[in-house]
Coordinates of C-alpha atoms and ligand atoms in Angstrom, one line a residue:
M741 CA 41.5 94.3 -16.2
K742 CA 43.6 95.0 -19.0
P743 CA 42.5 93.2 -22.1
L744 CA 45.0 90.2 -23.4
I745 CA 46.8 90.7 -26.6
C746 CA 48.1 87.4 -28.1
Q747 CA 52.2 87.4 -28.6
S748 CA 51.5 85.6 -32.2
C749 CA 48.7 86.7 -33.8
G750 CA 48.2 90.4 -32.3
F751 CA 44.5 90.1 -31.6
P752 CA 43.0 90.7 -28.3
F753 CA 41.2 87.6 -26.5
S754 CA 39.6 87.0 -23.1
E755 CA 40.7 84.9 -20.6
A756 CA 38.6 82.0 -21.8
A757 CA 40.4 81.9 -25.1
R758 CA 44.0 81.6 -23.5
G759 CA 45.8 79.3 -25.1
T760 CA 47.0 75.9 -23.1
N761 CA 50.5 74.9 -21.6
R762 CA 51.9 71.3 -22.5
D763 CA 50.7 70.5 -18.6
H764 CA 47.1 72.0 -19.7
S765 CA 47.3 75.3 -17.3
K766 CA 46.2 78.6 -19.1
N767 CA 48.5 80.7 -21.0
S768 CA 48.2 84.3 -21.1
E769 CA 50.5 85.4 -24.3
Y770 CA 48.9 83.5 -26.6
C771 CA 45.3 83.3 -27.9
I772 CA 44.0 79.2 -28.2
D773 CA 44.0 79.6 -32.0
C774 CA 47.8 79.9 -31.7
Y775 CA 48.9 78.2 -29.2
K776 CA 47.5 74.5 -27.8
E777 CA 49.6 72.2 -25.2
G778 CA 52.6 74.1 -24.9
E779 CA 53.0 74.3 -29.1
F780 CA 52.3 76.8 -31.4
T781 CA 49.2 75.5 -33.9
D782 CA 51.1 76.2 -36.9
H783 CA 54.8 75.9 -36.4
H784 CA 55.6 77.1 -40.0
L785 CA 53.8 80.1 -39.8
T786 CA 56.3 83.5 -40.5
L787 CA 55.4 87.0 -39.8
H788 CA 55.0 88.0 -43.4
E789 CA 52.2 84.9 -43.5
M790 CA 50.5 86.1 -40.8
E791 CA 50.4 89.5 -42.3
R792 CA 48.7 88.0 -45.7
R793 CA 46.2 85.9 -43.3
L794 CA 45.1 89.2 -41.9
L795 CA 45.0 90.9 -45.0
M796 CA 42.8 88.0 -46.3
M797 CA 40.6 88.3 -42.9
A798 CA 39.7 91.7 -43.7
R799 CA 39.6 91.6 -47.8
E800 CA 37.8 88.0 -48.5
H801 CA 35.9 87.2 -44.9
N802 CA 35.2 90.9 -43.4
E803 CA 36.1 89.6 -39.9
I804 CA 37.6 92.3 -39.3
S805 CA 38.2 95.9 -41.2
L806 CA 41.0 96.5 -43.2
E807 CA 42.1 99.2 -41.0
E808 CA 42.0 97.2 -38.0
A809 CA 44.2 94.4 -40.2
Q810 CA 46.6 97.4 -41.1
Q811 CA 46.6 98.5 -37.3
I812 CA 47.6 94.9 -36.1
I813 CA 50.1 93.8 -39.0
K814 CA 51.9 97.4 -37.5
T815 CA 52.0 95.7 -33.9
L816 CA 53.3 92.3 -35.3
P817 CA 57.1 92.5 -35.1
D818 CA 56.8 93.8 -31.5
L819 CA 55.0 90.9 -30.6
K820 CA 56.9 87.7 -28.5
R821 CA 56.7 85.7 -31.3
W822 CA 58.1 87.8 -34.0
K823 CA 60.4 89.6 -32.3
M824 CA 63.2 87.3 -32.8
T825 CA 62.4 86.9 -37.0
N826 CA 62.7 90.6 -37.1
I827 CA 66.1 90.9 -36.2
L828 CA 67.5 88.2 -38.5
Ligands
ZN781 ZN1 46.9 84.2 -31.5

């Protein structure tokens, strides 16, 4: 099985960490941190803000390496949530 990649934050996530739809079924496109009960947990999040968060996770919290963060940032514009933003 190929790992699921969240179409909002770009992180790989497990079956158990899938987001939920409004009817409480699982959503395989978004992780639970980004998507709960049919809505994004942070409506006002922008692509730019997501990049900033990733860099912060790397620099301040050491949750991921800076290289990993930059790798994920490169993939963000291709993710479903940000594709439209990118065109505008
Ligand atoms: Zn996510």
